[in-house]
Amino acid sequence: MKLEFFGAAGEVTGSCHILTVGGQRVLLDCGLIQGSRRDEERNRDPFPFDAAEIDAVVLSHAHLDHCGRLPLLVKRGFRGPIYAHEATCELVAILLADAAHLAERDAEYLTRKTGKKVKPLYTVKQGEAVMHLMQAVKYRVETDVVPGLRVRFRDAGHILGSCAVELWAREGELERKIVFSGDLGQYDTPILKDPEPIDRADLVLMECTYGGRRHRERSETITEIGEIITHAAAGKGNILIPAFAIGRSQEILYQLGKHHDEWGLDRFHIFLDSPMAIEATKVYWEHPRLYDKEATILRHENHEMPLLPNLKLSRDTEESMAINRIESGAIIIAGSGMCNGGRIVHHLRRCLPYRQNHVIIVGYQAYGSLGRRLVDGHEHVRIHGQDVAVRAHIHTVGGLSAHGDQDDLARWYECMENHPPVWLVHGEDESREAFADYLHRRSGATVRQPQPGDILDLATLNA
Ligand SMILES: [Zn+2]
């Protein structure tokens, strides 16, 4: 019985680990590596394991850095079931279709540019093949994944359908309970319920994206966004909000809806300029049973979500191009969340050179991404091969993260009364070191920081 760490050990994308029980090999997540172009080229590398020898996949949630290489897994021979929460299954379908479509378009562009045939990372058809293998599971229902391994999904409060996974592994006399955190949300996140407590484990495989930080109070962040919007209204600018299509876009819409009158939003045209975010929003509104109390009440009182009379959904490229020509009075929510591609890049290129415009950064920006360069205060950035001056106001508002901060992470961990050993994944080295130190001091936990390729023999753990 062993655990092998492949991806997202020492970085925050490309989540992927293998649990081997009684000769059965189960993949925990199969995420895409995201960041700069050079980072993303690594997605084409062969897996450090044989895809055909994987018996099943357990998927924590629908973010691309957790599910984005599933089409490659299938393309390279995987034929087993992929277990995920039912909302995750719906979101994955949207997300992979989009990722595959972008990959095809990128390949066509590079083929034209270089004169050499460039193949897409995967095709729309290969993305669809994943969906035939998905097995929808509900929260708190125990499921046998392979002989010797039972799992139970618990709400992780990160995005709709996100899970922390309890895994009971049995090999002869040896029994181990492993908990895989997936990505953990903040407590009191709008729309979603809090991360569910788990009572014990022999080992925790835990994310620590923000393990070195404390988020500011969400209420302060919301106040700041309100001030930015009010200020922008006076200065006749546009407001760009780069947002992940899944999770962040819905939360932004929810906050705009909730504060519509207070922030004077009727002076703006609000655009959700992302076909994928529009689809994901539909999934969000169709799963009211997964909401927290406040969202449940709001939805009940208004019979619909989001509560924005001046919201325009923009699906077609022509509509997006028309939005791109608006010089003032627009709030544009578009992807990608790290500004590495998608419609937001066109809007940034157009809006960044002018002082009256505002960019509100509401999500995590990985090293190497355009979003990170904006956060870091670069005065010039390269977009589509051109130098673009950054004169617009760049506001980084931390408190809206879909990830818990060190206190949230520790709070979730401490629900496990036996304070099991922790292996930290899914965090840049700085965050991992900070959180390892923090959690050890706070809870006395033994904390390890695995490297890609490390193998943990689960028999040697003191259960
Ligand atoms: Zn995530």
Tab-separated table of C-alpha atoms and ligand atoms in Angstrom:
chain	number	residue	atom	x	y	z
A	1	MET	CA	0.000	0.000	0.000
A	2	LYS	CA	1.666	3.197	-1.085
A	3	LEU	CA	1.163	6.744	-2.183
A	4	GLU	CA	3.171	8.309	-4.986
A	5	PHE	CA	3.370	12.036	-5.557
A	6	PHE	CA	3.589	13.214	-9.119
A	7	GLY	CA	2.082	16.616	-9.645
A	8	ALA	CA	1.461	19.680	-7.541
A	9	ALA	CA	4.193	18.728	-5.104
A	10	GLY	CA	5.971	22.062	-4.748
A	11	GLU	CA	3.651	23.946	-7.099
A	12	VAL	CA	-0.025	24.748	-7.240
A	13	THR	CA	-1.094	23.237	-10.539
A	14	GLY	CA	-1.086	19.763	-12.056
A	15	SER	CA	-2.558	17.951	-9.039
A	16	CYS	CA	-1.948	14.206	-9.461
A	17	HIS	CA	-1.111	11.401	-7.010
A	18	ILE	CA	-1.392	7.628	-7.123
A	19	LEU	CA	-2.652	5.431	-4.328
A	20	THR	CA	-1.784	1.768	-4.789
A	21	VAL	CA	-3.798	-0.752	-2.791
A	22	GLY	CA	-3.513	-4.511	-3.308
A	23	GLY	CA	-2.036	-3.977	-6.758
A	24	GLN	CA	-4.878	-1.633	-7.795
A	25	ARG	CA	-3.717	1.815	-8.868
A	26	VAL	CA	-6.027	4.737	-8.205
A	27	LEU	CA	-5.245	8.227	-9.403
A	28	LEU	CA	-6.206	11.138	-7.165
A	29	ASP	CA	-6.864	13.967	-9.617
A	30	CYS	CA	-5.264	14.368	-13.019
A	31	GLY	CA	-4.664	18.072	-13.298
A	32	LEU	CA	-3.267	20.345	-15.933
A	33	ILE	CA	-0.046	22.226	-15.327
A	34	GLN	CA	-0.812	25.919	-15.713
A	35	GLY	CA	1.332	29.019	-15.836
A	36	SER	CA	3.683	30.254	-18.558
A	37	ARG	CA	3.776	28.697	-22.019
A	38	ARG	CA	6.907	26.818	-21.089
A	39	ASP	CA	5.220	25.385	-17.975
A	40	GLU	CA	2.223	24.369	-20.018
A	41	GLU	CA	4.384	22.559	-22.572
A	42	ARG	CA	5.067	20.044	-19.775
A	43	ASN	CA	1.494	18.826	-20.167
A	44	ARG	CA	2.589	17.111	-23.373
A	45	ASP	CA	5.218	15.040	-21.567
A	46	PRO	CA	4.432	11.377	-21.009
A	47	PHE	CA	2.919	10.597	-17.604
A	48	PRO	CA	5.465	9.165	-15.160
A	49	PHE	CA	3.219	6.069	-15.076
A	50	ASP	CA	1.381	3.906	-17.594
A	51	ALA	CA	-2.123	5.329	-18.113
A	52	ALA	CA	-3.458	1.914	-19.146
A	53	GLU	CA	-2.446	0.500	-15.751
A	54	ILE	CA	-4.538	2.960	-13.760
A	55	ASP	CA	-7.685	1.217	-12.489
A	56	ALA	CA	-9.759	4.210	-11.398
A	57	VAL	CA	-9.643	7.949	-10.838
A	58	VAL	CA	-10.999	9.840	-7.854
A	59	LEU	CA	-11.539	13.467	-8.787
A	60	SER	CA	-11.777	16.139	-6.079
A	61	HIS	CA	-13.329	18.941	-8.122
A	62	ALA	CA	-13.779	20.496	-11.525
A	63	HIS	CA	-10.897	22.972	-11.694
A	64	LEU	CA	-8.600	22.375	-14.653
A	65	ASP	CA	-5.522	22.023	-12.466
A	66	HIS	CA	-7.246	18.965	-10.980
A	67	CYS	CA	-9.041	17.432	-13.976
A	68	GLY	CA	-7.444	18.978	-17.081
A	69	ARG	CA	-5.261	16.062	-18.127
A	70	LEU	CA	-8.039	13.457	-17.983
A	71	PRO	CA	-8.431	13.502	-21.793
A	72	LEU	CA	-4.721	12.673	-22.109
A	73	LEU	CA	-5.131	9.861	-19.617
A	74	VAL	CA	-7.931	8.376	-21.723
A	75	LYS	CA	-6.050	9.037	-24.952
A	76	ARG	CA	-3.094	7.093	-23.527
A	77	GLY	CA	-5.114	4.026	-22.565
A	78	PHE	CA	-7.051	4.596	-19.337
A	79	ARG	CA	-10.473	2.909	-19.453
A	80	GLY	CA	-11.571	2.784	-15.802
A	81	PRO	CA	-14.230	4.746	-13.935
A	82	ILE	CA	-13.724	8.358	-12.835
A	83	TYR	CA	-15.546	9.045	-9.567
A	84	ALA	CA	-16.626	12.613	-8.856
A	85	HIS	CA	-19.460	14.532	-7.231
A	86	GLU	CA	-22.492	14.920	-9.503
A	87	ALA	CA	-22.054	18.709	-9.824
A	88	THR	CA	-18.381	18.138	-10.630
A	89	CYS	CA	-19.394	15.831	-13.494
A	90	GLU	CA	-21.540	18.581	-15.016
A	91	LEU	CA	-18.841	21.205	-14.595
A	92	VAL	CA	-16.086	18.954	-15.963
A	93	ALA	CA	-18.076	18.475	-19.166
A	94	ILE	CA	-18.185	22.246	-19.689
A	95	LEU	CA	-14.595	22.762	-18.744
A	96	LEU	CA	-13.002	20.028	-20.834
A	97	ALA	CA	-15.031	20.991	-23.890
A	98	ASP	CA	-13.678	24.500	-23.553
A	99	ALA	CA	-10.079	23.414	-22.855
A	100	ALA	CA	-10.114	21.080	-25.856
A	101	HIS	CA	-11.603	23.754	-28.078
A	102	LEU	CA	-8.867	26.204	-27.033
A	103	ALA	CA	-6.193	23.551	-27.580
A	104	GLU	CA	-7.471	22.886	-31.103
A	105	ARG	CA	-7.521	26.603	-31.874
A	106	ASP	CA	-4.029	27.115	-30.449
A	107	ALA	CA	-2.683	24.248	-32.546
A	108	GLU	CA	-4.235	25.654	-35.707
A	109	TYR	CA	-2.724	29.059	-34.967
A	110	LEU	CA	0.751	27.622	-34.298
A	111	THR	CA	0.547	25.462	-37.422
A	112	ARG	CA	-0.203	28.556	-39.512
A	113	LYS	CA	2.482	30.612	-37.780
A	114	THR	CA	5.319	28.079	-37.898
A	115	GLY	CA	4.402	26.241	-41.093
A	116	LYS	CA	4.866	23.000	-39.125
A	117	LYS	CA	1.963	20.761	-38.174
A	118	VAL	CA	1.258	21.307	-34.470
A	119	LYS	CA	-1.117	18.859	-32.785
A	120	PRO	CA	-3.534	20.070	-30.104
A	121	LEU	CA	-2.869	18.877	-26.556
A	122	TYR	CA	-6.169	17.060	-26.976
A	123	THR	CA	-9.240	17.336	-29.141
A	124	VAL	CA	-12.896	18.032	-28.347
A	125	LYS	CA	-13.614	14.377	-29.125
A	126	GLN	CA	-10.971	13.214	-26.666
A	127	GLY	CA	-12.486	15.532	-24.056
A	128	GLU	CA	-15.889	13.952	-24.643
A	129	ALA	CA	-14.431	10.456	-24.201
A	130	VAL	CA	-13.738	11.367	-20.555
A	131	MET	CA	-17.415	11.999	-19.925
A	132	HIS	CA	-18.334	8.383	-20.758
A	133	LEU	CA	-16.199	7.234	-17.838
A	134	MET	CA	-17.522	9.668	-15.213
A	135	GLN	CA	-19.434	8.159	-12.286
A	136	ALA	CA	-21.512	10.709	-10.395
A	137	VAL	CA	-21.453	10.391	-6.625
A	138	LYS	CA	-23.259	12.349	-3.925
A	139	TYR	CA	-21.752	13.788	-0.766
A	140	ARG	CA	-21.502	11.442	2.224
A	141	VAL	CA	-22.300	8.252	0.278
A	142	GLU	CA	-19.709	5.486	0.580
A	143	THR	CA	-18.540	4.040	-2.727
A	144	ASP	CA	-16.295	1.086	-3.553
A	145	VAL	CA	-13.783	2.324	-6.080
A	146	VAL	CA	-11.627	-0.786	-6.551
A	147	PRO	CA	-11.318	-3.935	-4.414
A	148	GLY	CA	-9.754	-2.773	-1.141
A	149	LEU	CA	-10.646	0.905	-1.505
A	150	ARG	CA	-13.798	2.665	-0.359
A	151	VAL	CA	-14.264	6.411	-0.621
A	152	ARG	CA	-16.636	9.038	0.719
A	153	PHE	CA	-16.849	12.564	-0.664
A	154	ARG	CA	-17.269	15.451	1.773
A	155	ASP	CA	-18.058	19.053	0.911
A	156	ALA	CA	-14.818	21.055	0.651
A	157	GLY	CA	-16.565	24.441	0.283
A	158	HIS	CA	-14.204	25.466	-2.552
A	159	ILE	CA	-16.408	25.447	-5.671
A	160	LEU	CA	-19.726	23.766	-6.395
A	161	GLY	CA	-19.308	20.003	-6.029
A	162	SER	CA	-15.802	20.274	-4.593
A	163	CYS	CA	-14.751	17.444	-2.325
A	164	ALA	CA	-12.356	16.436	0.326
A	165	VAL	CA	-12.139	12.669	0.000
A	166	GLU	CA	-12.016	10.058	2.730
A	167	LEU	CA	-10.333	6.906	1.450
A	168	TRP	CA	-10.400	3.644	3.403
A	169	ALA	CA	-7.714	1.359	2.043
A	170	ARG	CA	-7.418	-2.289	3.012
A	171	GLU	CA	-4.693	-4.746	2.041
A	172	GLY	CA	-4.776	-8.010	3.986
A	173	GLU	CA	-4.468	-7.034	7.650
A	174	LEU	CA	-3.332	-3.543	6.839
A	175	GLU	CA	-5.945	-0.782	7.021
A	176	ARG	CA	-5.354	2.891	6.506
A	177	LYS	CA	-7.641	5.854	6.271
A	178	ILE	CA	-6.270	8.565	4.046
A	179	VAL	CA	-7.899	11.935	3.649
A	180	PHE	CA	-7.224	13.899	0.473
A	181	SER	CA	-8.203	17.521	1.001
A	182	GLY	CA	-8.609	18.453	-2.669
A	183	ASP	CA	-8.834	22.243	-2.557
A	184	LEU	CA	-10.381	23.634	0.609
A	185	GLY	CA	-12.547	26.726	0.653
A	186	GLN	CA	-12.804	29.488	3.200
A	187	TYR	CA	-15.373	29.281	5.927
A	188	ASP	CA	-18.355	31.585	5.302
A	189	THR	CA	-17.849	31.677	1.535
A	190	PRO	CA	-20.955	33.008	-0.208
A	191	ILE	CA	-23.233	30.487	-1.955
A	192	LEU	CA	-21.341	27.435	-0.707
A	193	LYS	CA	-21.483	25.559	2.554
A	194	ASP	CA	-18.461	25.438	4.859
A	195	PRO	CA	-15.837	22.705	4.509
A	196	GLU	CA	-17.310	19.670	6.222
A	197	PRO	CA	-15.510	18.341	9.293
A	198	ILE	CA	-13.863	14.916	9.069
A	199	ASP	CA	-13.315	13.121	12.370
A	200	ARG	CA	-10.050	11.232	11.893
A	201	ALA	CA	-7.430	9.914	9.489
A	202	ASP	CA	-4.156	8.032	9.502
A	203	LEU	CA	-2.716	10.429	6.959
A	204	VAL	CA	-3.794	13.692	5.380
A	205	LEU	CA	-2.789	14.789	1.940
A	206	MET	CA	-3.426	18.468	2.114
A	207	GLU	CA	-3.358	21.530	-0.094
A	208	CYS	CA	-1.696	24.698	1.173
A	209	THR	CA	-2.040	27.238	-1.640
A	210	TYR	CA	-2.453	30.014	0.928
A	211	GLY	CA	-0.755	28.178	3.775
A	212	GLY	CA	1.594	31.097	4.375
A	213	ARG	CA	-1.084	33.746	4.503
A	214	ARG	CA	-4.052	35.115	6.290
A	215	HIS	CA	-6.809	36.445	4.083
A	216	ARG	CA	-8.243	39.751	5.005
A	217	GLU	CA	-11.831	39.786	6.186
A	218	ARG	CA	-14.172	39.119	3.302
A	219	SER	CA	-16.354	42.038	4.378
A	220	GLU	CA	-13.371	44.421	3.959
A	221	THR	CA	-12.793	43.090	0.469
A	222	ILE	CA	-16.420	43.551	-0.462
A	223	THR	CA	-16.301	47.121	0.862
A	224	GLU	CA	-13.169	47.771	-1.221
A	225	ILE	CA	-14.767	46.411	-4.376
A	226	GLY	CA	-17.728	48.688	-3.690
A	227	GLU	CA	-15.358	51.677	-3.418
A	228	ILE	CA	-13.501	50.771	-6.600
A	229	ILE	CA	-16.773	50.522	-8.483
A	230	THR	CA	-18.093	53.808	-7.097
A	231	HIS	CA	-14.798	55.552	-7.933
A	232	ALA	CA	-14.754	54.062	-11.427
A	233	ALA	CA	-18.274	55.305	-12.039
A	234	ALA	CA	-17.113	58.871	-11.287
A	235	GLY	CA	-14.010	58.543	-13.510
A	236	LYS	CA	-15.864	57.185	-16.521
A	237	GLY	CA	-13.788	54.079	-16.871
A	238	ASN	CA	-14.352	50.407	-17.478
A	239	ILE	CA	-13.820	47.742	-14.881
A	240	LEU	CA	-12.291	44.439	-15.878
A	241	ILE	CA	-12.584	41.459	-13.595
A	242	PRO	CA	-10.562	38.464	-14.763
A	243	ALA	CA	-12.287	35.460	-13.251
A	244	PHE	CA	-12.214	31.722	-13.443
A	245	ALA	CA	-15.341	30.580	-15.247
A	246	ILE	CA	-16.190	28.205	-12.475
A	247	GLY	CA	-16.609	29.481	-8.965
A	248	ARG	CA	-15.214	32.968	-9.039
A	249	SER	CA	-17.502	34.262	-11.799
A	250	GLN	CA	-20.564	33.051	-9.905
A	251	GLU	CA	-19.381	34.594	-6.663
A	252	ILE	CA	-18.745	37.939	-8.341
A	253	LEU	CA	-22.224	37.870	-9.874
A	254	TYR	CA	-23.651	36.960	-6.500
A	255	GLN	CA	-21.875	39.880	-4.774
A	256	LEU	CA	-22.845	42.325	-7.531
A	257	GLY	CA	-26.434	41.153	-7.203
A	258	LYS	CA	-26.431	41.429	-3.442
A	259	HIS	CA	-24.962	44.969	-3.510
A	260	HIS	CA	-26.650	46.170	-6.673
A	261	ASP	CA	-28.402	49.197	-5.177
A	262	GLU	CA	-25.725	50.043	-2.621
A	263	TRP	CA	-22.991	50.248	-5.288
A	264	GLY	CA	-25.124	52.091	-7.820
A	265	LEU	CA	-24.683	49.336	-10.348
A	266	ASP	CA	-27.543	50.561	-12.490
A	267	ARG	CA	-25.031	53.077	-13.933
A	268	PHE	CA	-23.110	50.200	-15.508
A	269	HIS	CA	-23.633	47.586	-18.128
A	270	ILE	CA	-22.452	44.330	-16.622
A	271	PHE	CA	-21.167	41.678	-19.005
A	272	LEU	CA	-20.421	38.061	-18.332
A	273	ASP	CA	-18.246	37.684	-21.411
A	274	SER	CA	-17.526	33.982	-21.272
A	275	PRO	CA	-19.591	31.185	-22.795
A	276	MET	CA	-18.061	28.774	-20.322
A	277	ALA	CA	-18.864	30.924	-17.289
A	278	ILE	CA	-22.429	31.274	-18.594
A	279	GLU	CA	-22.755	27.483	-18.749
A	280	ALA	CA	-21.167	27.046	-15.325
A	281	THR	CA	-23.501	29.660	-13.877
A	282	LYS	CA	-26.445	27.584	-15.093
A	283	VAL	CA	-25.056	24.556	-13.229
A	284	TYR	CA	-24.650	26.652	-10.084
A	285	TRP	CA	-28.230	27.834	-10.146
A	286	GLU	CA	-29.508	24.331	-10.792
A	287	HIS	CA	-28.034	22.895	-7.569
A	288	PRO	CA	-29.726	24.922	-4.830
A	289	ARG	CA	-29.452	22.008	-2.410
A	290	LEU	CA	-25.726	22.658	-2.231
A	291	TYR	CA	-26.163	26.296	-1.107
A	292	ASP	CA	-25.557	27.779	2.306
A	293	LYS	CA	-28.316	29.469	4.276
A	294	GLU	CA	-27.957	33.008	2.892
A	295	ALA	CA	-27.947	31.908	-0.745
A	296	THR	CA	-30.895	29.612	-0.103
A	297	ILE	CA	-32.914	32.501	1.347
A	298	LEU	CA	-31.900	34.916	-1.442
A	299	ARG	CA	-32.842	32.417	-4.091
A	300	HIS	CA	-36.125	31.612	-2.376
A	301	GLU	CA	-37.087	35.289	-2.088
A	302	ASN	CA	-36.187	36.169	-5.655
A	303	HIS	CA	-37.027	32.953	-7.478
A	304	GLU	CA	-33.897	33.330	-9.596
A	305	MET	CA	-30.162	33.879	-9.524
A	306	PRO	CA	-28.214	36.030	-10.021
A	307	LEU	CA	-30.117	39.139	-9.007
A	308	LEU	CA	-28.826	41.453	-11.718
A	309	PRO	CA	-31.296	43.165	-14.030
A	310	ASN	CA	-28.509	44.808	-16.085
A	311	LEU	CA	-26.470	41.661	-16.669
A	312	LYS	CA	-25.801	40.745	-20.280
A	313	LEU	CA	-24.585	37.285	-21.152
A	314	SER	CA	-22.210	37.372	-24.076
A	315	ARG	CA	-21.754	34.092	-25.912
A	316	ASP	CA	-20.739	35.054	-29.462
A	317	THR	CA	-17.397	36.440	-30.540
A	318	GLU	CA	-19.195	39.354	-32.245
A	319	GLU	CA	-20.837	40.317	-28.957
A	320	SER	CA	-17.470	40.165	-27.217
A	321	MET	CA	-15.906	42.364	-29.906
A	322	ALA	CA	-18.684	44.892	-29.441
A	323	ILE	CA	-18.007	44.949	-25.687
A	324	ASN	CA	-14.352	45.514	-26.488
A	325	ARG	CA	-15.277	48.794	-28.193
A	326	ILE	CA	-17.070	50.227	-25.139
A	327	GLU	CA	-14.968	53.021	-23.635
A	328	SER	CA	-16.751	53.586	-20.373
A	329	GLY	CA	-19.425	52.284	-18.039
A	330	ALA	CA	-18.824	48.580	-18.494
A	331	ILE	CA	-18.058	45.950	-15.908
A	332	ILE	CA	-16.615	43.013	-17.795
A	333	ILE	CA	-16.216	39.625	-16.161
A	334	ALA	CA	-14.240	37.296	-18.403
A	335	GLY	CA	-11.687	34.498	-18.324
A	336	SER	CA	-9.153	33.224	-18.042
A	337	GLY	CA	-8.710	33.853	-14.362
A	338	MET	CA	-4.933	34.275	-14.655
A	339	CYS	CA	-5.212	36.308	-17.888
A	340	ASN	CA	-3.263	33.716	-19.865
A	341	GLY	CA	-5.842	33.403	-22.584
A	342	GLY	CA	-9.497	33.907	-23.309
A	343	ARG	CA	-11.464	37.078	-23.897
A	344	ILE	CA	-10.049	38.966	-20.917
A	345	VAL	CA	-6.727	39.286	-22.765
A	346	HIS	CA	-8.384	41.279	-25.569
A	347	HIS	CA	-10.082	43.518	-23.023
A	348	LEU	CA	-6.823	44.000	-21.094
A	349	ARG	CA	-4.951	44.902	-24.249
A	350	ARG	CA	-7.524	47.550	-24.994
A	351	CYS	CA	-8.032	48.907	-21.439
A	352	LEU	CA	-4.617	48.695	-19.758
A	353	PRO	CA	-3.103	51.795	-21.458
A	354	TYR	CA	-5.770	54.174	-20.048
A	355	ARG	CA	-5.820	55.599	-16.545
A	356	GLN	CA	-9.585	55.749	-16.191
A	357	ASN	CA	-9.844	51.955	-16.346
A	358	HIS	CA	-9.639	49.509	-13.483
A	359	VAL	CA	-8.663	45.880	-13.233
A	360	ILE	CA	-9.806	44.031	-10.147
A	361	ILE	CA	-7.747	40.927	-9.494
A	362	VAL	CA	-9.901	38.600	-7.433
A	363	GLY	CA	-8.089	35.284	-7.752
A	364	TYR	CA	-4.797	33.490	-7.443
A	365	GLN	CA	-2.179	34.386	-10.085
A	366	ALA	CA	0.528	31.760	-10.639
A	367	TYR	CA	4.147	32.675	-11.357
A	368	GLY	CA	4.639	33.292	-15.061
A	369	SER	CA	1.061	34.332	-15.785
A	370	LEU	CA	0.066	37.714	-17.207
A	371	GLY	CA	-2.122	38.222	-14.140
A	372	ARG	CA	0.887	37.794	-11.877
A	373	ARG	CA	2.838	40.437	-13.824
A	374	LEU	CA	-0.039	42.864	-13.332
A	375	VAL	CA	-0.192	42.078	-9.610
A	376	ASP	CA	3.583	42.552	-9.374
A	377	GLY	CA	3.231	46.048	-10.804
A	378	HIS	CA	4.935	45.681	-14.188
A	379	GLU	CA	4.594	48.943	-16.117
A	380	HIS	CA	4.677	47.155	-19.466
A	381	VAL	CA	3.430	43.708	-20.408
A	382	ARG	CA	3.548	41.653	-23.612
A	383	ILE	CA	0.156	40.811	-25.054
A	384	HIS	CA	-0.203	39.048	-28.398
A	385	GLY	CA	3.439	39.842	-29.134
A	386	GLN	CA	3.035	43.560	-28.501
A	387	ASP	CA	4.244	45.831	-25.763
A	388	VAL	CA	1.297	47.221	-23.789
A	389	ALA	CA	1.731	50.025	-21.235
A	390	VAL	CA	-0.049	49.470	-17.932
A	391	ARG	CA	-1.667	52.741	-16.865
A	392	ALA	CA	-4.994	51.389	-15.660
A	393	HIS	CA	-5.431	50.933	-11.905
A	394	ILE	CA	-4.656	47.396	-10.856
A	395	HIS	CA	-6.437	46.423	-7.642
A	396	THR	CA	-5.554	43.170	-5.976
A	397	VAL	CA	-8.256	42.222	-3.514
A	398	GLY	CA	-7.218	39.120	-1.608
A	399	GLY	CA	-10.219	38.221	0.487
A	400	LEU	CA	-12.327	36.513	-2.167
A	401	SER	CA	-10.106	33.513	-2.564
A	402	ALA	CA	-11.799	30.167	-3.110
A	403	HIS	CA	-8.960	28.729	-1.026
A	404	GLY	CA	-8.864	28.793	2.730
A	405	ASP	CA	-6.007	30.683	4.392
A	406	GLN	CA	-3.742	29.178	7.038
A	407	ASP	CA	-6.386	29.533	9.744
A	408	ASP	CA	-9.087	27.923	7.595
A	409	LEU	CA	-6.749	25.077	6.666
A	410	ALA	CA	-5.704	24.519	10.272
A	411	ARG	CA	-9.323	24.684	11.446
A	412	TRP	CA	-10.303	21.987	8.956
A	413	TYR	CA	-7.305	19.870	9.935
A	414	GLU	CA	-8.019	20.179	13.646
A	415	CYS	CA	-11.471	18.606	13.178
A	416	MET	CA	-9.514	15.361	12.906
A	417	GLU	CA	-9.172	14.740	16.583
A	418	ASN	CA	-6.163	12.441	16.347
A	419	HIS	CA	-4.085	15.136	14.553
A	420	PRO	CA	-2.717	12.742	11.906
A	421	PRO	CA	0.523	13.225	9.970
A	422	VAL	CA	0.225	15.626	7.054
A	423	TRP	CA	1.803	15.541	3.616
A	424	LEU	CA	1.543	18.915	2.004
A	425	VAL	CA	0.840	19.192	-1.700
A	426	HIS	CA	-0.544	21.883	-3.938
A	427	GLY	CA	1.435	24.862	-2.735
A	428	GLU	CA	4.516	26.753	-3.858
A	429	ASP	CA	7.493	25.933	-1.648
A	430	GLU	CA	7.259	29.171	0.306
A	431	SER	CA	3.626	28.457	1.299
A	432	ARG	CA	4.403	24.872	2.132
A	433	GLU	CA	7.248	25.799	4.442
A	434	ALA	CA	5.230	28.494	6.152
A	435	PHE	CA	2.216	26.247	6.640
A	436	ALA	CA	4.276	23.267	7.786
A	437	ASP	CA	5.782	25.465	10.469
A	438	TYR	CA	2.445	27.061	11.389
A	439	LEU	CA	0.536	23.792	11.648
A	440	HIS	CA	3.283	22.122	13.635
A	441	ARG	CA	3.395	24.960	16.150
A	442	ARG	CA	-0.381	25.199	16.380
A	443	SER	CA	-1.428	21.547	16.431
A	444	GLY	CA	1.792	19.627	16.975
A	445	ALA	CA	1.270	17.942	13.608
A	446	THR	CA	4.063	16.071	11.866
A	447	VAL	CA	4.236	17.744	8.473
A	448	ARG	CA	6.087	16.535	5.384
A	449	GLN	CA	6.693	18.231	2.059
A	450	PRO	CA	6.972	15.584	-0.656
A	451	GLN	CA	8.807	16.119	-3.939
A	452	PRO	CA	7.548	14.809	-7.290
A	453	GLY	CA	8.459	11.140	-7.520
A	454	ASP	CA	8.464	10.591	-3.743
A	455	ILE	CA	6.823	7.377	-2.547
A	456	LEU	CA	5.236	6.919	0.848
A	457	ASP	CA	4.916	3.350	2.101
A	458	LEU	CA	1.638	3.407	4.020
A	459	ALA	CA	2.544	0.295	6.014
A	460	THR	CA	5.251	2.263	7.796
A	461	LEU	CA	2.815	4.902	9.107
A	462	ASN	CA	1.966	4.593	12.758
A	463	ALA	CA	-1.766	4.110	12.648
B	1	ZN	ZN	-9.573	24.311	-7.194
